[in-house]
Amino acid sequence: MPLINKTKYALLGMLSKSSFSGYDLRKGIESNIGHFWHESYGQIYPILRQLVTEGLATSQTETLPGRPNRIVYTITSKGQDVLHCWLRESTEGLPVERNEFLLKLFFGHEVPRDVSIHHIQEHHQLAKDLLRTYYDIQTLLEAHHSASPNYPFWLGTLRYGIIQAEAVVEWCQETLDRLSQS
Amino acid sequence: MPLINKTKYALLGMLSKSSFSGYDLRKGIESNIGHFWHESYGQIYPILRQLVTEGLATSQTETLPGRPNRIVYTITSKGQDVLHCWLRESTEGLPVERNEFLLKLFFGHEVPRDVSIHHIQEHHQLAKDLLRTYYDIQTLLEAHHSASPNYPFWLGTLRYGIIQAEAVVEWCQETLDRLSQS
DNA sequence: TTTTCCATGTAACCAGTTACATGATTAT
DNA sequence: ATAATCATGTAACTGGTTACATGGAAAA
């Protein structure tokens, strides 16, 4: 059993909603949870076959004329058990991710003040852009999925991103003020 | 030149403040920027020697009786140039980090409602604890470093953590409400 | 007396991305 | 004509952690 590789569960989670080929899984992950989760083909394809050998999914090859074959994976009840078991487990601690932007800011005294100010202004713009994207998604989510049983959960993950991005926008304003006047 | 390995710059940044041994660098990184940056010995020691061969740092071995030898590294002016050059570069994009907590929440409909609620309550507690830690650090920072030229930058990185943690606390309240009533 | 601290170092491993190969089809 | 899409797959690489080895000193 892997220590930190959660790709398996991300794939099982997607397969719990519907059957997918490897190719579609990648796209589905990107569009549904792409703001906090990525998977590359180099991970997806080997692990899908692993799921089959472990009995957590089955595969059927679709042959369509004039198109490449598709291998469609379907979760098994054993796969659902494994997914549910993982979903019940607590996530331990907040993992410390490396933040290169903060690393540069921390050593900001080494370079002229306006260098850091410029970095923060760029960060500010990124956060505002991201926020607008999130607001658009929120509108779409409400319009198309507000009746889905998944809605409160999907809205929850989206709101997480929104609140974080709003906080970053505020921080940029506050910090630009401080660096300008001190 | 490495594509994403920034350990070199983290080490140069620390060395720009003062000379360090590998052992002390680890501790210094942990206590100064440990909330957004980690380094392990497996990275530190090889890269320190690499800094010396690249002329970015020099090393002197300290021999003290009854203690293990220490190898103390000092940044060179070339090392400072390299650091300053990196500090001026823009950080591109916000890297998407994997968030296992959100992954579980996204698939929350697969398990009973109280499972997700429990996860959020735990997350809430973690965020509140982290926030108290940050507030304590803020008090210490103000008391001991408010006159330092580094102060606005160090405060900036700390405030970033505070604002993010406050946002998470708010989100937990909002989301617990929504999941309880819907 | 057992654990922790000091201090350096490396081998083995794990996770993950990138870049490529293949080749037909469809859109620009 | 050129590029993008569909679709699977893998080898090579990079980044990073973990676990261990060494061994004396000081603290619990």
CSV table of C-alpha atoms in Angstrom, one decimal, chain A residues 28-180:
chain,number,residue,atom,x,y,z
A,28,GLY,CA,-12.6,15.0,-16.4
A,29,ILE,CA,-10.1,15.5,-13.6
A,30,GLU,CA,-8.9,18.7,-15.3
A,31,SER,CA,-12.3,20.2,-15.6
A,32,ASN,CA,-13.9,19.0,-12.4
A,33,ILE,CA,-11.1,19.2,-9.8
A,34,GLY,CA,-8.3,20.8,-11.8
A,35,HIS,CA,-8.0,23.7,-9.4
A,36,PHE,CA,-6.7,21.4,-6.7
A,37,TRP,CA,-5.7,18.2,-8.4
A,38,HIS,CA,-3.8,17.2,-11.5
A,39,GLU,CA,-3.0,13.8,-13.0
A,40,SER,CA,-0.7,13.0,-15.9
A,41,TYR,CA,-1.0,10.1,-18.4
A,42,GLY,CA,2.2,8.7,-16.9
A,43,GLN,CA,0.3,8.1,-13.7
A,44,ILE,CA,-3.2,7.4,-15.1
A,45,TYR,CA,-2.5,4.5,-17.5
A,46,PRO,CA,-0.4,2.3,-15.4
A,47,ILE,CA,-2.6,2.8,-12.3
A,48,LEU,CA,-5.8,2.0,-14.3
A,49,ARG,CA,-4.4,-1.4,-15.3
A,50,GLN,CA,-3.3,-1.9,-11.7
A,51,LEU,CA,-6.9,-1.2,-10.6
A,52,VAL,CA,-8.0,-4.0,-12.9
A,53,THR,CA,-5.5,-6.5,-11.5
A,54,GLU,CA,-6.6,-5.6,-8.0
A,55,GLY,CA,-10.2,-6.2,-8.9
A,56,LEU,CA,-11.2,-2.6,-8.2
A,57,ALA,CA,-12.3,-1.9,-11.8
A,58,THR,CA,-13.1,-3.8,-15.0
A,59,SER,CA,-12.1,-2.7,-18.5
A,60,GLN,CA,-13.9,-3.1,-21.9
A,61,THR,CA,-12.3,-2.2,-25.2
A,62,GLU,CA,-14.5,-0.2,-27.5
A,63,THR,CA,-13.7,-0.6,-31.2
A,64,LEU,CA,-15.1,2.2,-33.4
A,65,PRO,CA,-14.3,2.3,-37.1
A,66,GLY,CA,-12.0,5.1,-38.1
A,67,ARG,CA,-11.1,5.9,-34.5
A,68,PRO,CA,-8.5,4.6,-32.1
A,69,ASN,CA,-9.7,2.0,-29.7
A,70,ARG,CA,-10.9,3.2,-26.3
A,71,ILE,CA,-10.5,1.2,-23.1
A,72,VAL,CA,-13.3,2.1,-20.8
A,73,TYR,CA,-13.0,1.4,-17.1
A,74,THR,CA,-15.9,0.6,-14.8
A,75,ILE,CA,-15.6,0.6,-11.0
A,76,THR,CA,-16.5,-2.7,-9.2
A,77,SER,CA,-18.2,-3.0,-5.9
A,78,LYS,CA,-14.9,-3.9,-4.4
A,79,GLY,CA,-13.5,-0.7,-5.9
A,80,GLN,CA,-16.4,1.2,-4.3
A,81,ASP,CA,-15.6,-0.3,-0.9
A,82,VAL,CA,-12.0,0.7,-1.2
A,83,LEU,CA,-13.0,4.3,-2.2
A,84,HIS,CA,-15.6,4.6,0.7
A,85,CYS,CA,-13.0,3.3,3.1
A,86,TRP,CA,-10.5,5.9,2.0
A,87,LEU,CA,-13.2,8.6,2.1
A,88,ARG,CA,-13.9,7.9,5.7
A,89,GLU,CA,-10.2,8.2,6.7
A,90,SER,CA,-9.1,11.5,8.2
A,91,THR,CA,-6.6,13.6,6.3
A,92,GLU,CA,-3.8,14.1,8.6
A,93,GLY,CA,-2.4,17.6,9.0
A,94,LEU,CA,-2.1,20.4,6.4
A,95,PRO,CA,0.7,19.5,4.1
A,96,VAL,CA,3.3,22.2,3.8
A,97,GLU,CA,3.6,23.1,0.2
A,98,ARG,CA,6.5,25.1,-1.1
A,99,ASN,CA,5.6,28.6,-1.9
A,100,GLU,CA,8.2,30.2,-4.2
A,101,PHE,CA,6.4,33.6,-4.1
A,102,LEU,CA,6.7,33.8,-0.3
A,103,LEU,CA,10.3,32.5,-0.5
A,104,LYS,CA,11.2,35.5,-2.7
A,105,LEU,CA,9.3,37.9,-0.5
A,106,PHE,CA,11.0,36.6,2.7
A,107,PHE,CA,14.4,37.6,1.2
A,108,GLY,CA,13.0,40.8,-0.2
A,109,HIS,CA,15.4,43.0,1.7
A,110,GLU,CA,18.2,41.7,-0.5
A,111,VAL,CA,16.8,43.6,-3.5
A,112,PRO,CA,15.3,47.1,-4.0
A,113,ARG,CA,11.9,47.6,-2.6
A,114,ASP,CA,10.2,48.0,-5.9
A,115,VAL,CA,11.2,44.5,-7.0
A,116,SER,CA,9.0,43.0,-4.2
A,117,ILE,CA,6.3,45.5,-4.9
A,118,HIS,CA,6.2,44.4,-8.5
A,119,HIS,CA,6.1,40.7,-7.6
A,120,ILE,CA,3.1,41.4,-5.3
A,121,GLN,CA,1.3,43.4,-8.0
A,122,GLU,CA,1.7,40.4,-10.4
A,123,HIS,CA,0.4,38.1,-7.7
A,124,HIS,CA,-2.5,40.5,-7.1
A,125,GLN,CA,-3.4,40.3,-10.7
A,126,LEU,CA,-3.2,36.5,-10.8
A,127,ALA,CA,-5.5,36.2,-7.7
A,128,LYS,CA,-8.0,38.6,-9.2
A,129,ASP,CA,-8.1,36.7,-12.4
A,130,LEU,CA,-8.5,33.4,-10.6
A,131,LEU,CA,-11.3,34.9,-8.6
A,132,ARG,CA,-13.2,35.9,-11.6
A,133,THR,CA,-12.8,32.4,-13.0
A,134,TYR,CA,-14.2,31.0,-9.8
A,135,TYR,CA,-17.2,33.3,-9.9
A,136,ASP,CA,-18.0,32.2,-13.4
A,137,ILE,CA,-17.8,28.6,-12.3
A,138,GLN,CA,-20.1,29.3,-9.4
A,139,THR,CA,-22.7,30.8,-11.7
A,140,LEU,CA,-22.5,27.7,-14.0
A,141,LEU,CA,-22.6,25.3,-11.0
A,142,GLU,CA,-25.7,27.0,-9.6
A,143,ALA,CA,-27.4,27.0,-13.0
A,144,HIS,CA,-26.8,23.4,-13.9
A,145,HIS,CA,-26.2,21.4,-10.8
A,146,SER,CA,-28.1,23.1,-7.9
A,147,ALA,CA,-30.5,20.1,-7.9
A,148,SER,CA,-27.8,17.5,-7.9
A,149,PRO,CA,-27.0,15.6,-4.7
A,150,ASN,CA,-23.4,16.5,-5.4
A,151,TYR,CA,-24.1,20.2,-5.3
A,152,PRO,CA,-23.3,21.0,-1.7
A,153,PHE,CA,-20.0,19.2,-2.0
A,154,TRP,CA,-19.0,20.7,-5.3
A,155,LEU,CA,-20.0,24.1,-4.1
A,156,GLY,CA,-17.9,23.5,-1.0
A,157,THR,CA,-14.7,22.8,-2.9
A,158,LEU,CA,-15.4,25.8,-5.1
A,159,ARG,CA,-16.1,28.2,-2.1
A,160,TYR,CA,-12.8,27.0,-0.6
A,161,GLY,CA,-11.0,28.3,-3.6
A,162,ILE,CA,-13.0,31.5,-3.7
A,163,ILE,CA,-12.4,32.3,0.0
A,164,GLN,CA,-8.7,31.6,-0.4
A,165,ALA,CA,-8.4,33.8,-3.5
A,166,GLU,CA,-10.3,36.6,-1.8
A,167,ALA,CA,-7.9,36.4,1.1
A,168,VAL,CA,-4.9,36.7,-1.2
A,169,VAL,CA,-6.4,39.8,-2.9
A,170,GLU,CA,-6.9,41.4,0.5
A,171,TRP,CA,-3.4,40.5,1.5
A,172,CYS,CA,-1.9,42.0,-1.6
A,173,GLN,CA,-3.6,45.3,-0.9
A,174,GLU,CA,-2.5,45.4,2.7
A,175,THR,CA,1.0,44.4,1.9
A,176,LEU,CA,1.5,46.8,-0.9
A,177,ASP,CA,0.3,49.6,1.4
A,178,ARG,CA,2.8,48.5,4.1
A,179,LEU,CA,5.8,48.2,1.7
A,180,SER,CA,5.0,51.5,0.1
